Amino acid sequence: MRTKQEMPVEPGAAMVSSDLAVKTAWLYYVEGLTQEQIADKLKVSRVKVMRTLAACTADGVVVTTINAQTARQVELERALEKRWGLDAAIVVPTPTADEHLERAIGHSVALYLDQQMQDGMTLAIGGGATLHSSIGFLNRRQLKNASVVALVGSLPHSQWVNPSAVAAKVAETLGVDSYQITAPVIAHSRELRDLLWAQPELLDVRKRAAKADVALLTVGEMSANATIFRHGIATILRRPAQGQGRCRQHVVLFHRRRRQDDRPRSQ
Protein backbone atom coordinates (compact mmCIF):
# COMPACT_ATOMS: atom_id res chain seq x y z
CA MET A 1 0.00 0.00 0.00
CA ARG A 2 1.42 3.38 -1.01
CA THR A 3 1.59 6.25 1.40
CA LYS A 4 0.33 9.67 0.38
CA GLN A 5 3.91 10.89 -0.18
CA GLU A 6 4.64 8.08 -2.62
CA MET A 7 1.57 8.53 -4.81
CA PRO A 8 2.42 9.30 -8.47
CA VAL A 9 2.30 12.95 -9.47
CA GLU A 10 -0.29 14.35 -11.86
CA PRO A 11 0.74 14.48 -15.56
CA GLY A 12 1.72 17.82 -17.02
CA ALA A 13 4.66 19.96 -18.03
CA ALA A 14 7.50 19.47 -15.56
CA MET A 15 9.88 22.30 -14.78
CA VAL A 16 13.29 21.73 -16.37
CA SER A 17 16.71 23.22 -15.74
CA SER A 18 20.40 23.10 -16.60
CA ASP A 19 20.85 21.48 -13.14
CA LEU A 20 17.72 20.06 -11.51
CA ALA A 21 19.42 19.29 -8.20
CA VAL A 22 20.62 22.89 -7.83
CA LYS A 23 17.23 24.19 -8.94
CA THR A 24 15.55 22.08 -6.27
CA ALA A 25 17.87 23.56 -3.65
CA TRP A 26 17.30 27.07 -5.01
CA LEU A 27 13.51 26.77 -4.85
CA TYR A 28 13.66 25.43 -1.28
CA TYR A 29 16.40 27.49 0.39
CA VAL A 30 16.29 30.76 -1.59
CA GLU A 31 12.67 31.11 -2.72
CA GLY A 32 11.19 29.39 0.31
CA LEU A 33 8.92 26.94 -1.53
CA THR A 34 7.70 23.95 0.45
CA GLN A 35 8.73 20.44 -0.52
CA GLU A 36 5.19 19.77 -1.72
CA GLN A 37 5.27 22.86 -3.97
CA ILE A 38 8.65 21.86 -5.42
CA ALA A 39 7.42 18.30 -6.06
CA ASP A 40 4.44 19.74 -7.94
CA LYS A 41 6.64 22.01 -10.08
CA LEU A 42 9.16 19.27 -10.93
CA LYS A 43 6.49 16.54 -11.29
CA VAL A 44 8.28 14.23 -8.86
CA SER A 45 7.32 12.76 -5.49
CA ARG A 46 7.96 14.62 -2.23
CA VAL A 47 10.29 11.78 -1.25
CA LYS A 48 12.40 12.54 -4.34
CA VAL A 49 12.61 16.21 -3.33
CA MET A 50 13.66 15.26 0.22
CA ARG A 51 16.39 12.96 -1.08
CA THR A 52 17.66 15.58 -3.53
CA LEU A 53 17.88 18.23 -0.78
CA ALA A 54 19.68 15.77 1.48
CA ALA A 55 22.14 14.92 -1.30
CA CYS A 56 22.80 18.62 -1.97
CA THR A 57 23.70 19.09 1.69
CA ALA A 58 25.88 15.97 1.82
CA ASP A 59 27.72 16.90 -1.40
CA GLY A 60 28.43 20.46 -0.26
CA VAL A 61 26.19 22.04 -2.89
CA VAL A 62 24.22 23.73 -0.12
CA VAL A 63 26.08 25.38 2.72
CA THR A 64 24.84 28.80 3.75
CA THR A 65 24.52 29.63 0.04
CA ILE A 66 24.07 27.51 -3.09
CA ASN A 67 27.64 26.50 -3.88
CA ALA A 68 27.74 25.42 -7.52
CA GLN A 69 28.92 26.84 -10.83
CA THR A 70 25.38 26.55 -12.19
CA ALA A 71 23.87 28.67 -9.40
CA ARG A 72 24.09 31.82 -11.56
CA GLN A 73 22.39 29.98 -14.42
CA VAL A 74 19.56 28.89 -12.16
CA GLU A 75 19.19 32.46 -10.89
CA LEU A 76 18.84 33.71 -14.48
CA GLU A 77 16.43 30.88 -15.31
CA ARG A 78 14.15 31.86 -12.43
CA ALA A 79 14.34 35.54 -13.42
CA LEU A 80 13.28 34.70 -16.99
CA GLU A 81 10.49 32.40 -15.79
CA LYS A 82 9.07 35.10 -13.51
CA ARG A 83 9.52 37.99 -15.96
CA TRP A 84 7.81 36.30 -18.91
CA GLY A 85 5.53 33.83 -17.14
CA LEU A 86 7.36 30.80 -18.54
CA ASP A 87 6.84 27.25 -17.31
CA ALA A 88 10.59 26.74 -17.52
CA ALA A 89 13.74 28.34 -18.93
CA ILE A 90 17.19 26.87 -19.55
CA VAL A 91 20.20 29.20 -19.57
CA VAL A 92 23.21 28.10 -21.60
CA PRO A 93 26.62 29.62 -20.75
CA THR A 94 28.28 31.54 -23.59
CA PRO A 95 31.02 29.34 -25.09
CA THR A 96 34.61 30.54 -25.36
CA ALA A 97 34.37 30.76 -29.16
CA ASP A 98 31.47 31.38 -31.55
CA GLU A 99 32.19 28.18 -33.46
CA HIS A 100 31.27 26.20 -30.34
CA LEU A 101 27.85 27.83 -30.02
CA GLU A 102 25.92 25.13 -31.89
CA ARG A 103 27.39 22.37 -29.75
CA ALA A 104 26.82 24.30 -26.52
CA ILE A 105 23.12 24.80 -27.25
CA GLY A 106 22.86 21.31 -28.72
CA HIS A 107 24.20 19.84 -25.48
CA SER A 108 21.44 21.56 -23.48
CA VAL A 109 18.80 20.41 -25.97
CA ALA A 110 20.00 16.81 -25.51
CA LEU A 111 19.81 17.12 -21.70
CA TYR A 112 16.29 18.50 -22.03
CA LEU A 113 15.15 15.65 -24.28
CA ASP A 114 16.79 13.07 -22.01
CA GLN A 115 14.77 14.47 -19.11
CA GLN A 116 11.47 14.82 -20.96
CA MET A 117 11.14 11.89 -23.36
CA GLN A 118 9.67 8.80 -21.73
CA ASP A 119 7.80 5.69 -22.81
CA GLY A 120 4.55 6.38 -24.64
CA MET A 121 5.42 9.97 -25.61
CA THR A 122 5.53 11.63 -29.03
CA LEU A 123 8.19 14.20 -29.91
CA ALA A 124 7.51 16.61 -32.77
CA ILE A 125 10.82 18.08 -33.93
CA GLY A 126 11.98 20.54 -36.56
CA GLY A 127 15.39 20.77 -38.20
CA GLY A 128 18.54 22.82 -38.40
CA ALA A 129 22.24 22.62 -37.75
CA THR A 130 21.92 23.28 -34.01
CA LEU A 131 19.23 20.65 -33.50
CA HIS A 132 21.36 18.24 -35.51
CA SER A 133 24.33 18.89 -33.22
CA SER A 134 22.27 17.76 -30.21
CA ILE A 135 21.98 14.23 -31.56
CA GLY A 136 25.57 13.40 -30.61
CA PHE A 137 24.81 14.19 -26.96
CA LEU A 138 21.59 12.16 -26.70
CA ASN A 139 21.67 8.98 -24.64
CA ARG A 140 20.83 5.92 -26.72
CA ARG A 141 17.67 4.30 -25.39
CA GLN A 142 14.92 1.92 -26.40
CA LEU A 143 11.70 3.73 -25.52
CA LYS A 144 8.41 1.82 -25.68
CA ASN A 145 5.34 3.02 -27.59
CA ALA A 146 7.05 6.35 -28.36
CA SER A 147 7.60 8.11 -31.69
CA VAL A 148 9.26 11.10 -33.34
CA VAL A 149 7.41 13.24 -35.88
CA ALA A 150 9.11 15.63 -38.28
CA LEU A 151 7.80 19.20 -38.35
CA VAL A 152 9.54 20.18 -41.60
CA GLY A 153 9.95 18.68 -45.02
CA SER A 154 13.09 18.37 -47.14
CA LEU A 155 15.35 20.86 -48.89
CA PRO A 156 16.20 20.00 -52.51
CA HIS A 157 19.78 21.10 -51.84
CA SER A 158 21.74 21.56 -48.61
CA GLN A 159 25.43 21.79 -47.67
CA TRP A 160 25.08 20.80 -44.01
CA VAL A 161 22.20 18.48 -43.14
CA ASN A 162 18.71 18.19 -44.55
CA PRO A 163 16.16 19.22 -41.89
CA SER A 164 14.14 16.07 -42.46
CA ALA A 165 17.13 13.98 -41.35
CA VAL A 166 16.99 15.32 -37.77
CA ALA A 167 13.75 13.51 -36.87
CA ALA A 168 15.00 10.25 -38.36
CA LYS A 169 18.31 10.37 -36.46
CA VAL A 170 16.66 11.33 -33.15
CA ALA A 171 14.21 8.45 -33.60
CA GLU A 172 17.10 6.06 -34.25
CA THR A 173 18.86 7.23 -31.09
CA LEU A 174 15.71 6.77 -28.99
CA GLY A 175 14.92 3.43 -30.63
CA VAL A 176 11.49 4.50 -31.89
CA ASP A 177 9.62 4.97 -35.17
CA SER A 178 9.83 8.25 -37.08
CA TYR A 179 7.19 9.90 -39.25
CA GLN A 180 8.39 12.15 -42.06
CA ILE A 181 6.91 14.94 -44.17
CA THR A 182 7.83 13.60 -47.60
CA ALA A 183 7.44 16.98 -49.27
CA PRO A 184 9.59 20.09 -49.82
CA VAL A 185 10.02 22.61 -47.01
CA ILE A 186 8.58 25.35 -49.21
CA ALA A 187 5.59 24.96 -51.53
CA HIS A 188 5.49 27.71 -54.14
CA SER A 189 1.71 27.99 -54.26
CA ARG A 190 -1.21 27.51 -51.91
CA GLU A 191 -2.75 25.06 -54.35
CA LEU A 192 0.34 22.84 -54.24
CA ARG A 193 0.49 23.08 -50.46
CA ASP A 194 -3.16 22.07 -50.09
CA LEU A 195 -2.71 19.23 -52.57
CA LEU A 196 0.25 17.86 -50.63
CA TRP A 197 -1.54 18.06 -47.27
CA ALA A 198 -4.49 16.23 -48.79
CA GLN A 199 -2.34 13.12 -49.28
CA PRO A 200 -3.36 10.49 -46.68
CA GLU A 201 0.23 9.80 -45.62
CA LEU A 202 1.04 13.47 -44.98
CA LEU A 203 -2.30 14.04 -43.30
CA ASP A 204 -1.45 11.24 -40.87
CA VAL A 205 1.90 12.87 -40.06
CA ARG A 206 0.17 16.21 -39.49
CA LYS A 207 -2.34 14.67 -37.08
CA ARG A 208 0.42 12.94 -35.13
CA ALA A 209 2.35 16.20 -34.82
CA ALA A 210 -0.75 18.00 -33.53
CA LYS A 211 -1.08 15.45 -30.72
CA ALA A 212 2.62 15.48 -29.73
CA ASP A 213 3.58 15.67 -26.05
CA VAL A 214 6.67 17.78 -26.76
CA ALA A 215 7.19 20.12 -29.71
CA LEU A 216 10.75 21.28 -30.36
CA LEU A 217 10.54 23.53 -33.41
CA THR A 218 14.00 25.04 -33.63
CA VAL A 219 16.96 26.27 -31.63
CA GLY A 220 19.73 28.66 -32.56
CA GLU A 221 20.99 32.20 -32.49
CA MET A 222 18.82 35.24 -33.23
CA SER A 223 20.70 36.62 -36.19
CA ALA A 224 20.55 36.86 -39.97
CA ASN A 225 23.03 33.96 -40.04
CA ALA A 226 20.48 31.53 -38.59
CA THR A 227 19.71 28.51 -40.75
CA ILE A 228 16.05 29.37 -41.32
CA PHE A 229 17.05 32.76 -42.74
CA ARG A 230 20.07 31.59 -44.74
CA HIS A 231 17.95 29.01 -46.55
CA GLY A 232 14.90 31.26 -46.95
CA ILE A 233 12.69 29.04 -44.78
CA ALA A 234 11.43 32.05 -42.82
CA THR A 235 11.69 35.82 -43.04
CA ILE A 236 9.67 36.93 -39.98
CA LEU A 237 9.18 35.16 -36.66
CA ARG A 238 5.59 35.59 -35.49
CA ARG A 239 4.20 34.71 -32.12
CA PRO A 240 1.71 31.80 -32.40
CA ALA A 241 -1.94 32.77 -32.06
CA GLN A 242 -3.48 32.03 -28.68
CA GLY A 243 -4.95 28.57 -28.47
CA GLN A 244 -2.98 27.10 -31.38
CA GLY A 245 -1.48 23.66 -30.85
CA ARG A 246 -2.19 21.12 -28.13
CA CYS A 247 1.33 20.19 -27.06
CA ARG A 248 2.06 20.29 -23.36
CA GLN A 249 5.41 21.89 -24.03
CA HIS A 250 6.70 24.21 -26.75
CA VAL A 251 10.41 24.85 -26.41
CA VAL A 252 12.39 27.49 -28.28
CA LEU A 253 15.95 28.12 -27.14
CA PHE A 254 17.79 31.20 -28.36
CA HIS A 255 21.28 32.50 -27.65
CA ARG A 256 22.07 36.15 -28.24
CA ARG A 257 24.78 38.52 -27.09
CA ARG A 258 23.35 41.87 -26.04
CA ARG A 259 24.98 44.90 -27.63
CA GLN A 260 25.32 48.38 -26.19
CA ASP A 261 22.79 49.81 -28.64
CA ASP A 262 20.15 47.14 -28.08
CA ARG A 263 16.71 48.43 -27.25
CA PRO A 264 13.39 46.63 -26.72
CA ARG A 265 11.59 46.13 -30.02
CA SER A 266 7.94 45.49 -30.81
CA GLN A 267 8.75 42.72 -33.25
CSV table of C-alpha atoms in Angstrom, one decimal:
chain,number,residue,atom,x,y,z
A,1,MET,CA,0.0,0.0,0.0
A,2,ARG,CA,1.4,3.4,-1.0
A,3,THR,CA,1.6,6.2,1.4
A,4,LYS,CA,0.3,9.7,0.4
A,5,GLN,CA,3.9,10.9,-0.2
A,6,GLU,CA,4.6,8.1,-2.6
A,7,MET,CA,1.6,8.5,-4.8
A,8,PRO,CA,2.4,9.3,-8.5
A,9,VAL,CA,2.3,13.0,-9.5
A,10,GLU,CA,-0.3,14.4,-11.9
A,11,PRO,CA,0.7,14.5,-15.6
A,12,GLY,CA,1.7,17.8,-17.0
A,13,ALA,CA,4.7,20.0,-18.0
A,14,ALA,CA,7.5,19.5,-15.6
A,15,MET,CA,9.9,22.3,-14.8
A,16,VAL,CA,13.3,21.7,-16.4
A,17,SER,CA,16.7,23.2,-15.7
A,18,SER,CA,20.4,23.1,-16.6
A,19,ASP,CA,20.8,21.5,-13.1
A,20,LEU,CA,17.7,20.1,-11.5
A,21,ALA,CA,19.4,19.3,-8.2
A,22,VAL,CA,20.6,22.9,-7.8
A,23,LYS,CA,17.2,24.2,-8.9
A,24,THR,CA,15.6,22.1,-6.3
A,25,ALA,CA,17.9,23.6,-3.7
A,26,TRP,CA,17.3,27.1,-5.0
A,27,LEU,CA,13.5,26.8,-4.8
A,28,TYR,CA,13.7,25.4,-1.3
A,29,TYR,CA,16.4,27.5,0.4
A,30,VAL,CA,16.3,30.8,-1.6
A,31,GLU,CA,12.7,31.1,-2.7
A,32,GLY,CA,11.2,29.4,0.3
A,33,LEU,CA,8.9,26.9,-1.5
A,34,THR,CA,7.7,23.9,0.4
A,35,GLN,CA,8.7,20.4,-0.5
A,36,GLU,CA,5.2,19.8,-1.7
A,37,GLN,CA,5.3,22.9,-4.0
A,38,ILE,CA,8.6,21.9,-5.4
A,39,ALA,CA,7.4,18.3,-6.1
A,40,ASP,CA,4.4,19.7,-7.9
A,41,LYS,CA,6.6,22.0,-10.1
A,42,LEU,CA,9.2,19.3,-10.9
A,43,LYS,CA,6.5,16.5,-11.3
A,44,VAL,CA,8.3,14.2,-8.9
A,45,SER,CA,7.3,12.8,-5.5
A,46,ARG,CA,8.0,14.6,-2.2
A,47,VAL,CA,10.3,11.8,-1.3
A,48,LYS,CA,12.4,12.5,-4.3
A,49,VAL,CA,12.6,16.2,-3.3
A,50,MET,CA,13.7,15.3,0.2
A,51,ARG,CA,16.4,13.0,-1.1
A,52,THR,CA,17.7,15.6,-3.5
A,53,LEU,CA,17.9,18.2,-0.8
A,54,ALA,CA,19.7,15.8,1.5
A,55,ALA,CA,22.1,14.9,-1.3
A,56,CYS,CA,22.8,18.6,-2.0
A,57,THR,CA,23.7,19.1,1.7
A,58,ALA,CA,25.9,16.0,1.8
A,59,ASP,CA,27.7,16.9,-1.4
A,60,GLY,CA,28.4,20.5,-0.3
A,61,VAL,CA,26.2,22.0,-2.9
A,62,VAL,CA,24.2,23.7,-0.1
A,63,VAL,CA,26.1,25.4,2.7
A,64,THR,CA,24.8,28.8,3.8
A,65,THR,CA,24.5,29.6,0.0
A,66,ILE,CA,24.1,27.5,-3.1
A,67,ASN,CA,27.6,26.5,-3.9
A,68,ALA,CA,27.7,25.4,-7.5
A,69,GLN,CA,28.9,26.8,-10.8
A,70,THR,CA,25.4,26.5,-12.2
A,71,ALA,CA,23.9,28.7,-9.4
A,72,ARG,CA,24.1,31.8,-11.6
A,73,GLN,CA,22.4,30.0,-14.4
A,74,VAL,CA,19.6,28.9,-12.2
A,75,GLU,CA,19.2,32.5,-10.9
A,76,LEU,CA,18.8,33.7,-14.5
A,77,GLU,CA,16.4,30.9,-15.3
A,78,ARG,CA,14.2,31.9,-12.4
A,79,ALA,CA,14.3,35.5,-13.4
A,80,LEU,CA,13.3,34.7,-17.0
A,81,GLU,CA,10.5,32.4,-15.8
A,82,LYS,CA,9.1,35.1,-13.5
A,83,ARG,CA,9.5,38.0,-16.0
A,84,TRP,CA,7.8,36.3,-18.9
A,85,GLY,CA,5.5,33.8,-17.1
A,86,LEU,CA,7.4,30.8,-18.5
A,87,ASP,CA,6.8,27.2,-17.3
A,88,ALA,CA,10.6,26.7,-17.5
A,89,ALA,CA,13.7,28.3,-18.9
A,90,ILE,CA,17.2,26.9,-19.6
A,91,VAL,CA,20.2,29.2,-19.6
A,92,VAL,CA,23.2,28.1,-21.6
A,93,PRO,CA,26.6,29.6,-20.8
A,94,THR,CA,28.3,31.5,-23.6
A,95,PRO,CA,31.0,29.3,-25.1
A,96,THR,CA,34.6,30.5,-25.4
A,97,ALA,CA,34.4,30.8,-29.2
A,98,ASP,CA,31.5,31.4,-31.5
A,99,GLU,CA,32.2,28.2,-33.5
A,100,HIS,CA,31.3,26.2,-30.3
A,101,LEU,CA,27.8,27.8,-30.0
A,102,GLU,CA,25.9,25.1,-31.9
A,103,ARG,CA,27.4,22.4,-29.8
A,104,ALA,CA,26.8,24.3,-26.5
A,105,ILE,CA,23.1,24.8,-27.2
A,106,GLY,CA,22.9,21.3,-28.7
A,107,HIS,CA,24.2,19.8,-25.5
A,108,SER,CA,21.4,21.6,-23.5
A,109,VAL,CA,18.8,20.4,-26.0
A,110,ALA,CA,20.0,16.8,-25.5
A,111,LEU,CA,19.8,17.1,-21.7
A,112,TYR,CA,16.3,18.5,-22.0
A,113,LEU,CA,15.2,15.6,-24.3
A,114,ASP,CA,16.8,13.1,-22.0
A,115,GLN,CA,14.8,14.5,-19.1
A,116,GLN,CA,11.5,14.8,-21.0
A,117,MET,CA,11.1,11.9,-23.4
A,118,GLN,CA,9.7,8.8,-21.7
A,119,ASP,CA,7.8,5.7,-22.8
A,120,GLY,CA,4.5,6.4,-24.6
A,121,MET,CA,5.4,10.0,-25.6
A,122,THR,CA,5.5,11.6,-29.0
A,123,LEU,CA,8.2,14.2,-29.9
A,124,ALA,CA,7.5,16.6,-32.8
A,125,ILE,CA,10.8,18.1,-33.9
A,126,GLY,CA,12.0,20.5,-36.6
A,127,GLY,CA,15.4,20.8,-38.2
A,128,GLY,CA,18.5,22.8,-38.4
A,129,ALA,CA,22.2,22.6,-37.7
A,130,THR,CA,21.9,23.3,-34.0
A,131,LEU,CA,19.2,20.6,-33.5
A,132,HIS,CA,21.4,18.2,-35.5
A,133,SER,CA,24.3,18.9,-33.2
A,134,SER,CA,22.3,17.8,-30.2
A,135,ILE,CA,22.0,14.2,-31.6
A,136,GLY,CA,25.6,13.4,-30.6
A,137,PHE,CA,24.8,14.2,-27.0
A,138,LEU,CA,21.6,12.2,-26.7
A,139,ASN,CA,21.7,9.0,-24.6
A,140,ARG,CA,20.8,5.9,-26.7
A,141,ARG,CA,17.7,4.3,-25.4
A,142,GLN,CA,14.9,1.9,-26.4
A,143,LEU,CA,11.7,3.7,-25.5
A,144,LYS,CA,8.4,1.8,-25.7
A,145,ASN,CA,5.3,3.0,-27.6
A,146,ALA,CA,7.0,6.3,-28.4
A,147,SER,CA,7.6,8.1,-31.7
A,148,VAL,CA,9.3,11.1,-33.3
A,149,VAL,CA,7.4,13.2,-35.9
A,150,ALA,CA,9.1,15.6,-38.3
A,151,LEU,CA,7.8,19.2,-38.4
A,152,VAL,CA,9.5,20.2,-41.6
A,153,GLY,CA,9.9,18.7,-45.0
A,154,SER,CA,13.1,18.4,-47.1
A,155,LEU,CA,15.4,20.9,-48.9
A,156,PRO,CA,16.2,20.0,-52.5
A,157,HIS,CA,19.8,21.1,-51.8
A,158,SER,CA,21.7,21.6,-48.6
A,159,GLN,CA,25.4,21.8,-47.7
A,160,TRP,CA,25.1,20.8,-44.0
A,161,VAL,CA,22.2,18.5,-43.1
A,162,ASN,CA,18.7,18.2,-44.5
A,163,PRO,CA,16.2,19.2,-41.9
A,164,SER,CA,14.1,16.1,-42.5
A,165,ALA,CA,17.1,14.0,-41.3
A,166,VAL,CA,17.0,15.3,-37.8
A,167,ALA,CA,13.8,13.5,-36.9
A,168,ALA,CA,15.0,10.2,-38.4
A,169,LYS,CA,18.3,10.4,-36.5
A,170,VAL,CA,16.7,11.3,-33.1
A,171,ALA,CA,14.2,8.5,-33.6
A,172,GLU,CA,17.1,6.1,-34.3
A,173,THR,CA,18.9,7.2,-31.1
A,174,LEU,CA,15.7,6.8,-29.0
A,175,GLY,CA,14.9,3.4,-30.6
A,176,VAL,CA,11.5,4.5,-31.9
A,177,ASP,CA,9.6,5.0,-35.2
A,178,SER,CA,9.8,8.2,-37.1
A,179,TYR,CA,7.2,9.9,-39.3
A,180,GLN,CA,8.4,12.2,-42.1
A,181,ILE,CA,6.9,14.9,-44.2
A,182,THR,CA,7.8,13.6,-47.6
A,183,ALA,CA,7.4,17.0,-49.3
A,184,PRO,CA,9.6,20.1,-49.8
A,185,VAL,CA,10.0,22.6,-47.0
A,186,ILE,CA,8.6,25.4,-49.2
A,187,ALA,CA,5.6,25.0,-51.5
A,188,HIS,CA,5.5,27.7,-54.1
A,189,SER,CA,1.7,28.0,-54.3
A,190,ARG,CA,-1.2,27.5,-51.9
A,191,GLU,CA,-2.7,25.1,-54.4
A,192,LEU,CA,0.3,22.8,-54.2
A,193,ARG,CA,0.5,23.1,-50.5
A,194,ASP,CA,-3.2,22.1,-50.1
A,195,LEU,CA,-2.7,19.2,-52.6
A,196,LEU,CA,0.3,17.9,-50.6
A,197,TRP,CA,-1.5,18.1,-47.3
A,198,ALA,CA,-4.5,16.2,-48.8
A,199,GLN,CA,-2.3,13.1,-49.3
A,200,PRO,CA,-3.4,10.5,-46.7
A,201,GLU,CA,0.2,9.8,-45.6
A,202,LEU,CA,1.0,13.5,-45.0
A,203,LEU,CA,-2.3,14.0,-43.3
A,204,ASP,CA,-1.5,11.2,-40.9
A,205,VAL,CA,1.9,12.9,-40.1
A,206,ARG,CA,0.2,16.2,-39.5
A,207,LYS,CA,-2.3,14.7,-37.1
A,208,ARG,CA,0.4,12.9,-35.1
A,209,ALA,CA,2.4,16.2,-34.8
A,210,ALA,CA,-0.8,18.0,-33.5
A,211,LYS,CA,-1.1,15.5,-30.7
A,212,ALA,CA,2.6,15.5,-29.7
A,213,ASP,CA,3.6,15.7,-26.1
A,214,VAL,CA,6.7,17.8,-26.8
A,215,ALA,CA,7.2,20.1,-29.7
A,216,LEU,CA,10.8,21.3,-30.4
A,217,LEU,CA,10.5,23.5,-33.4
A,218,THR,CA,14.0,25.0,-33.6
A,219,VAL,CA,17.0,26.3,-31.6
A,220,GLY,CA,19.7,28.7,-32.6
A,221,GLU,CA,21.0,32.2,-32.5
A,222,MET,CA,18.8,35.2,-33.2
A,223,SER,CA,20.7,36.6,-36.2
A,224,ALA,CA,20.6,36.9,-40.0
A,225,ASN,CA,23.0,34.0,-40.0
A,226,ALA,CA,20.5,31.5,-38.6
A,227,THR,CA,19.7,28.5,-40.7
A,228,ILE,CA,16.0,29.4,-41.3
A,229,PHE,CA,17.1,32.8,-42.7
A,230,ARG,CA,20.1,31.6,-44.7
A,231,HIS,CA,17.9,29.0,-46.6
A,232,GLY,CA,14.9,31.3,-47.0
A,233,ILE,CA,12.7,29.0,-44.8
A,234,ALA,CA,11.4,32.1,-42.8
A,235,THR,CA,11.7,35.8,-43.0
A,236,ILE,CA,9.7,36.9,-40.0
A,237,LEU,CA,9.2,35.2,-36.7
A,238,ARG,CA,5.6,35.6,-35.5
A,239,ARG,CA,4.2,34.7,-32.1
A,240,PRO,CA,1.7,31.8,-32.4
A,241,ALA,CA,-1.9,32.8,-32.1
A,242,GLN,CA,-3.5,32.0,-28.7
A,243,GLY,CA,-4.9,28.6,-28.5
A,244,GLN,CA,-3.0,27.1,-31.4
A,245,GLY,CA,-1.5,23.7,-30.8
A,246,ARG,CA,-2.2,21.1,-28.1
A,247,CYS,CA,1.3,20.2,-27.1
A,248,ARG,CA,2.1,20.3,-23.4
A,249,GLN,CA,5.4,21.9,-24.0
A,250,HIS,CA,6.7,24.2,-26.7
A,251,VAL,CA,10.4,24.8,-26.4
A,252,VAL,CA,12.4,27.5,-28.3
A,253,LEU,CA,15.9,28.1,-27.1
A,254,PHE,CA,17.8,31.2,-28.4
A,255,HIS,CA,21.3,32.5,-27.6
A,256,ARG,CA,22.1,36.1,-28.2
A,257,ARG,CA,24.8,38.5,-27.1
A,258,ARG,CA,23.3,41.9,-26.0
A,259,ARG,CA,25.0,44.9,-27.6
A,260,GLN,CA,25.3,48.4,-26.2
A,261,ASP,CA,22.8,49.8,-28.6
A,262,ASP,CA,20.1,47.1,-28.1
A,263,ARG,CA,16.7,48.4,-27.2
A,264,PRO,CA,13.4,46.6,-26.7
A,265,ARG,CA,11.6,46.1,-30.0
A,266,SER,CA,7.9,45.5,-30.8
A,267,GLN,CA,8.7,42.7,-33.3
